[in-house]
Amino acid sequence: MWEKPIGIFDSGLGGLTALKEISKIMPNEDIVYFGDTARVPYGDKDTKTLLLYAKQNLSFLESQDVKLILAACGTISSLAGFSELGSKVPLKGVIDSACASAVKATKNGGIAVIGTDSTIRSGAYGTGIHLIMPEAKVYQRACPKLVPLIESGDINCFNEILMKHLKEYLNIFKTLDIDTVILGCTHYPLIEDMIREIIGREVSLINPGREVAKSIFKLLKDENKFSCKNSPGNIKIFVSGGKGRFLKTANSFLKRDIEKNIKVVDIDKWK
Ligand code: DGL
């Protein structure tokens, strides 16, 4: 019965940072991934629109007979109505595990959070951190230019526009007493090296995909829902827009050729 895949969705490439961590620590699990590339970015949309997108993404993944769904998207996970979305299978978001890990990592209680406009407006990471560590000093900053640049595929430190925006967004943190930064949008670990170059070696960077992968491992273990297979899990990828750019970045990030595994889905058919 548990030979069912894990479902993951995001607006585009970002959720691959969770997929990579999940397949690293649970290599035998099958995964169905949906990247909503026709409607990316999510970070500048209003709550009503995002809840509608989330519902459609959930319905599509439910149709793939998954055993659990991960909203590998800070923007969706931080929405006010996220926990009431009502999925037929357990639904996980990325906020709680990232907050818990940041609190564990910080020595001086100074934590920075970067994310999309919508995520930062929600204050969800700050709320999550303060629930565990009321005395924490949390500094939050929206970085709206990053997702479109990451989706465009040119993600290296020779991309001057990307580096310019990163400096604009991150330099302020060097003047604040912080020792931990939550990469509060799942796209950001794709440019972790560049962020690290600006923010410095001594700061802990929290990757929400990595943290939620550990929490999914625990959940499946506790509920005895691991796959019994001994062979590597299958990965199926669906996107709602063009495959081209997605494929190029995904192949190089995942270090495998996913061309055979990727299909286009008309997400508007799902309600
Ligand atoms: N990767 C998503 C997040 O974690 C979505 C970003 C976007 O599409 O704006 O917030």
CSV table of C-alpha atoms and ligand atoms in Angstrom, one decimal:
chain,number,residue,atom,x,y,z
A,1,MET,CA,0.0,0.0,0.0
A,2,TRP,CA,2.8,2.4,0.7
A,3,GLU,CA,4.3,1.9,-2.7
A,4,LYS,CA,2.8,5.2,-3.4
A,5,PRO,CA,4.8,8.2,-4.4
A,6,ILE,CA,5.5,11.4,-2.4
A,7,GLY,CA,3.9,14.4,-4.2
A,8,ILE,CA,5.8,17.7,-4.3
A,9,PHE,CA,4.7,21.0,-5.8
A,10,ASP,CA,6.2,24.5,-6.2
A,11,SER,CA,5.7,27.4,-8.6
A,12,GLY,CA,8.7,26.2,-10.6
A,13,LEU,CA,12.2,25.1,-9.9
A,14,GLY,CA,12.3,25.9,-6.2
A,15,GLY,CA,10.8,22.6,-5.0
A,16,LEU,CA,13.6,20.7,-6.6
A,17,THR,CA,15.7,21.8,-3.6
A,18,ALA,CA,13.3,19.7,-1.5
A,19,LEU,CA,13.1,16.9,-4.0
A,20,LYS,CA,16.9,16.6,-4.1
A,21,GLU,CA,17.1,16.3,-0.3
A,22,ILE,CA,14.2,13.8,-0.1
A,23,SER,CA,15.8,11.5,-2.7
A,24,LYS,CA,19.1,11.8,-0.9
A,25,ILE,CA,17.8,10.5,2.4
A,26,MET,CA,14.9,8.3,1.0
A,27,PRO,CA,16.4,7.1,-2.3
A,28,ASN,CA,13.9,4.3,-2.8
A,29,GLU,CA,10.8,6.6,-2.6
A,30,ASP,CA,9.0,7.4,-5.8
A,31,ILE,CA,8.3,11.1,-6.3
A,32,VAL,CA,5.8,13.0,-8.4
A,33,TYR,CA,6.8,16.6,-8.8
A,34,PHE,CA,4.7,19.5,-10.1
A,35,GLY,CA,6.3,22.8,-11.1
A,36,ASP,CA,3.7,25.5,-12.0
A,37,THR,CA,6.0,27.1,-14.6
A,38,ALA,CA,3.1,28.7,-16.5
A,39,ARG,CA,2.2,30.8,-13.4
A,40,VAL,CA,5.5,31.4,-11.8
A,41,PRO,CA,6.3,33.6,-9.8
A,42,TYR,CA,3.9,33.1,-6.9
A,43,GLY,CA,5.4,35.6,-4.6
A,44,ASP,CA,3.7,38.7,-6.1
A,45,LYS,CA,0.2,37.2,-6.3
A,46,ASP,CA,-2.6,37.8,-3.7
A,47,THR,CA,-3.8,35.3,-1.2
A,48,LYS,CA,-7.0,34.4,-3.0
A,49,THR,CA,-5.2,33.6,-6.2
A,50,LEU,CA,-2.5,31.6,-4.4
A,51,LEU,CA,-5.1,29.5,-2.5
A,52,LEU,CA,-6.8,28.7,-5.8
A,53,TYR,CA,-3.4,27.7,-7.3
A,54,ALA,CA,-2.6,25.6,-4.3
A,55,LYS,CA,-6.0,23.8,-4.5
A,56,GLN,CA,-5.5,23.0,-8.2
A,57,ASN,CA,-1.9,21.7,-7.5
A,58,LEU,CA,-3.2,19.5,-4.7
A,59,SER,CA,-6.0,18.1,-6.8
A,60,PHE,CA,-3.6,17.2,-9.6
A,61,LEU,CA,-1.1,15.5,-7.2
A,62,GLU,CA,-4.0,13.6,-5.5
A,63,SER,CA,-4.9,12.3,-8.9
A,64,GLN,CA,-1.4,10.8,-9.0
A,65,ASP,CA,-2.3,8.7,-6.0
A,66,VAL,CA,0.4,10.1,-3.7
A,67,LYS,CA,0.7,9.2,0.0
A,68,LEU,CA,1.7,12.6,1.1
A,69,ILE,CA,2.0,16.1,-0.4
A,70,LEU,CA,4.7,18.6,0.2
A,71,ALA,CA,4.1,22.2,-0.6
A,72,ALA,CA,7.8,22.9,-1.3
A,73,CYS,CA,7.0,26.5,-1.5
A,74,GLY,CA,7.5,29.1,1.2
A,75,THR,CA,4.9,31.4,-0.4
A,76,ILE,CA,2.1,28.7,-0.3
A,77,SER,CA,3.2,27.3,3.1
A,78,SER,CA,3.0,30.8,4.7
A,79,LEU,CA,-0.5,31.6,3.5
A,80,ALA,CA,-3.1,32.3,6.2
A,81,GLY,CA,-5.4,29.6,4.9
A,82,PHE,CA,-2.7,26.9,4.3
A,83,SER,CA,-3.7,24.5,7.1
A,84,GLU,CA,-7.4,24.7,5.9
A,85,LEU,CA,-6.7,23.7,2.3
A,86,GLY,CA,-8.1,20.3,2.9
A,87,SER,CA,-6.1,17.6,1.2
A,88,LYS,CA,-7.1,13.9,1.0
A,89,VAL,CA,-3.6,12.9,2.1
A,90,PRO,CA,-1.3,14.5,4.7
A,91,LEU,CA,-0.1,18.0,3.6
A,92,LYS,CA,3.3,19.4,4.7
A,93,GLY,CA,4.6,22.9,4.4
A,94,VAL,CA,8.2,24.2,4.8
A,95,ILE,CA,7.8,26.8,7.6
A,96,ASP,CA,7.9,24.8,10.9
A,97,SER,CA,10.9,22.6,10.3
A,98,ALA,CA,13.0,25.6,8.9
A,99,CYS,CA,12.1,27.7,12.0
A,100,ALA,CA,13.0,24.8,14.4
A,101,SER,CA,16.3,24.4,12.6
A,102,ALA,CA,17.1,28.1,12.7
A,103,VAL,CA,16.4,28.2,16.4
A,104,LYS,CA,18.8,25.2,16.9
A,105,ALA,CA,21.5,26.9,14.8
A,106,THR,CA,21.5,30.4,16.3
A,107,LYS,CA,23.9,31.2,19.1
A,108,ASN,CA,23.0,34.8,19.6
A,109,GLY,CA,19.3,34.7,18.8
A,110,GLY,CA,19.7,36.9,15.7
A,111,ILE,CA,17.9,35.3,12.7
A,112,ALA,CA,17.4,36.8,9.3
A,113,VAL,CA,14.6,35.6,6.9
A,114,ILE,CA,14.6,36.2,3.2
A,115,GLY,CA,11.6,35.3,1.0
A,116,THR,CA,9.1,36.4,-1.5
A,117,ASP,CA,6.9,39.5,-1.0
A,118,SER,CA,3.9,37.3,0.0
A,119,THR,CA,6.0,35.2,2.5
A,120,ILE,CA,7.6,38.2,4.2
A,121,ARG,CA,4.2,40.0,4.3
A,122,SER,CA,2.7,37.0,6.1
A,123,GLY,CA,5.4,37.1,8.8
A,124,ALA,CA,5.0,33.3,9.1
A,125,TYR,CA,8.7,32.5,9.7
A,126,GLY,CA,8.9,35.2,12.4
A,127,THR,CA,5.8,33.8,14.1
A,128,GLY,CA,7.2,30.3,13.9
A,129,ILE,CA,10.5,31.3,15.3
A,130,HIS,CA,9.0,33.3,18.2
A,131,LEU,CA,6.8,30.3,19.1
A,132,ILE,CA,9.9,28.4,20.0
A,133,MET,CA,12.2,31.3,20.9
A,134,PRO,CA,10.2,34.3,22.1
A,135,GLU,CA,13.4,36.4,22.7
A,136,ALA,CA,14.8,35.9,19.1
A,137,LYS,CA,15.5,39.0,17.1
A,138,VAL,CA,14.1,38.3,13.6
A,139,TYR,CA,14.9,40.5,10.6
A,140,GLN,CA,12.8,39.8,7.5
A,141,ARG,CA,13.5,41.0,4.0
A,142,ALA,CA,11.6,40.4,0.7
A,143,CYS,CA,13.8,39.7,-2.3
A,144,PRO,CA,11.2,39.8,-5.2
A,145,LYS,CA,13.7,40.0,-8.1
A,146,LEU,CA,15.4,36.6,-7.3
A,147,VAL,CA,12.8,34.0,-8.4
A,148,PRO,CA,12.4,35.4,-11.9
A,149,LEU,CA,16.1,35.5,-12.3
A,150,ILE,CA,16.6,32.0,-11.0
A,151,GLU,CA,13.8,30.7,-13.3
A,152,SER,CA,15.6,32.4,-16.2
A,153,GLY,CA,18.3,29.8,-15.7
A,154,ASP,CA,21.4,32.0,-15.6
A,155,ILE,CA,22.4,31.2,-12.0
A,156,ASN,CA,26.1,31.7,-11.4
A,157,CYS,CA,28.2,34.4,-9.9
A,158,PHE,CA,29.1,35.8,-13.4
A,159,ASN,CA,25.4,36.9,-13.7
A,160,GLU,CA,26.0,40.5,-12.7
A,161,ILE,CA,22.4,41.4,-12.4
A,162,LEU,CA,21.8,38.6,-10.0
A,163,MET,CA,24.8,39.5,-7.9
A,164,LYS,CA,23.8,43.2,-7.9
A,165,HIS,CA,20.4,42.4,-6.5
A,166,LEU,CA,21.7,39.9,-4.0
A,167,LYS,CA,24.1,42.5,-2.6
A,168,GLU,CA,21.2,45.1,-2.4
A,169,TYR,CA,19.1,42.6,-0.5
A,170,LEU,CA,21.7,41.0,1.7
A,171,ASN,CA,24.3,43.7,2.6
A,172,ILE,CA,22.0,45.1,5.4
A,173,PHE,CA,22.4,41.8,7.3
A,174,LYS,CA,26.1,42.4,7.6
A,175,THR,CA,25.4,45.4,9.8
A,176,LEU,CA,23.0,43.5,12.0
A,177,ASP,CA,23.8,41.0,14.8
A,178,ILE,CA,22.6,37.9,13.1
A,179,ASP,CA,24.3,34.5,12.8
A,180,THR,CA,21.6,32.5,10.9
A,181,VAL,CA,19.7,33.2,7.7
A,182,ILE,CA,16.6,31.2,6.7
A,183,LEU,CA,16.5,30.9,2.9
A,184,GLY,CA,12.7,31.3,3.2
A,185,CYS,CA,11.9,30.6,-0.5
A,186,THR,CA,12.8,27.2,-1.8
A,187,HIS,CA,14.3,28.7,-4.9
A,188,TYR,CA,17.2,30.3,-2.9
A,189,PRO,CA,19.2,27.2,-2.2
A,190,LEU,CA,19.8,27.0,-6.0
A,191,ILE,CA,22.0,30.1,-5.6
A,192,GLU,CA,23.3,29.2,-2.1
A,193,ASP,CA,27.0,29.6,-3.2
A,194,MET,CA,26.3,33.2,-4.3
A,195,ILE,CA,24.4,34.0,-1.1
A,196,ARG,CA,27.2,32.5,0.9
A,197,GLU,CA,29.8,34.6,-0.9
A,198,ILE,CA,28.0,37.8,0.1
A,199,ILE,CA,26.8,36.9,3.6
A,200,GLY,CA,30.0,35.2,4.7
A,201,ARG,CA,31.1,31.8,5.9
A,202,GLU,CA,30.4,32.2,9.6
A,203,VAL,CA,26.6,32.6,9.1
A,204,SER,CA,24.4,29.4,9.2
A,205,LEU,CA,22.1,29.2,6.1
A,206,ILE,CA,18.9,27.2,6.6
A,207,ASN,CA,17.6,25.3,3.6
A,208,PRO,CA,13.9,24.7,4.1
A,209,GLY,CA,13.9,21.8,1.6
A,210,ARG,CA,16.6,20.0,3.6
A,211,GLU,CA,14.8,20.5,6.9
A,212,VAL,CA,11.4,19.4,5.6
A,213,ALA,CA,13.0,16.3,4.1
A,214,LYS,CA,14.2,15.2,7.5
A,215,SER,CA,10.7,15.8,9.0
A,216,ILE,CA,9.1,13.8,6.2
A,217,PHE,CA,11.6,11.0,6.9
A,218,LYS,CA,10.5,11.0,10.5
A,219,LEU,CA,6.8,11.1,9.6
A,220,LEU,CA,7.0,8.1,7.2
A,221,LYS,CA,9.1,6.2,9.7
A,222,ASP,CA,6.7,6.8,12.6
A,223,GLU,CA,3.7,5.8,10.5
A,224,ASN,CA,5.5,2.9,8.9
A,225,LYS,CA,4.9,4.3,5.4
A,226,PHE,CA,8.3,3.9,3.8
A,227,SER,CA,8.4,2.1,0.4
A,228,CYS,CA,9.5,-1.5,0.7
A,229,LYS,CA,11.4,-1.3,-2.6
A,230,ASN,CA,15.1,-2.0,-2.8
A,231,SER,CA,15.7,-0.2,-6.0
A,232,PRO,CA,16.0,3.6,-6.6
A,233,GLY,CA,12.7,5.4,-6.7
A,234,ASN,CA,11.1,6.7,-9.9
A,235,ILE,CA,10.9,10.5,-10.4
A,236,LYS,CA,8.1,11.9,-12.5
A,237,ILE,CA,8.0,15.6,-13.2
A,238,PHE,CA,5.1,17.6,-14.5
A,239,VAL,CA,5.2,21.3,-15.5
A,240,SER,CA,2.4,23.6,-16.5
A,241,GLY,CA,4.4,25.7,-18.9
A,242,GLY,CA,7.3,25.1,-21.3
A,243,LYS,CA,9.8,22.4,-20.5
A,244,GLY,CA,13.0,23.9,-22.0
A,245,ARG,CA,14.4,26.2,-19.3
A,246,PHE,CA,13.2,24.1,-16.5
A,247,LEU,CA,14.9,21.0,-17.9
A,248,LYS,CA,18.2,22.7,-18.3
A,249,THR,CA,18.5,24.0,-14.8
A,250,ALA,CA,16.9,20.9,-13.3
A,251,ASN,CA,19.3,18.6,-15.0
A,252,SER,CA,22.3,20.5,-13.8
A,253,PHE,CA,21.0,21.0,-10.3
A,254,LEU,CA,19.8,17.3,-9.8
A,255,LYS,CA,22.9,16.0,-11.7
A,256,ARG,CA,20.7,13.6,-13.7
A,257,ASP,CA,19.0,13.7,-17.1
A,258,ILE,CA,15.3,14.1,-16.4
A,259,GLU,CA,14.2,14.7,-20.0
A,260,LYS,CA,12.4,11.3,-20.3
A,261,ASN,CA,10.6,11.9,-17.0
A,262,ILE,CA,9.0,15.3,-17.7
A,263,LYS,CA,5.5,16.0,-19.1
A,264,VAL,CA,3.4,19.1,-19.5
A,265,VAL,CA,0.0,19.2,-17.7
A,266,ASP,CA,-2.9,21.6,-18.2
A,267,ILE,CA,-3.3,22.7,-14.6
A,268,ASP,CA,-6.4,24.8,-15.3
A,269,LYS,CA,-8.3,21.5,-15.8
A,270,TRP,CA,-7.9,20.8,-12.0
A,271,LYS,CA,-10.2,22.4,-9.5
B,1,DGL,N1,9.7,28.7,-4.4
B,1,DGL,C1,8.6,29.4,-3.9
B,1,DGL,C2,8.7,29.9,-2.5
B,1,DGL,O1,9.3,29.1,-1.7
B,1,DGL,C3,7.8,30.3,-4.8
B,1,DGL,C4,8.5,31.6,-5.3
B,1,DGL,C5,7.7,32.3,-6.3
B,1,DGL,O2,7.2,31.7,-7.2
B,1,DGL,O3,7.6,33.5,-6.2
B,1,DGL,O4,8.3,30.9,-2.0
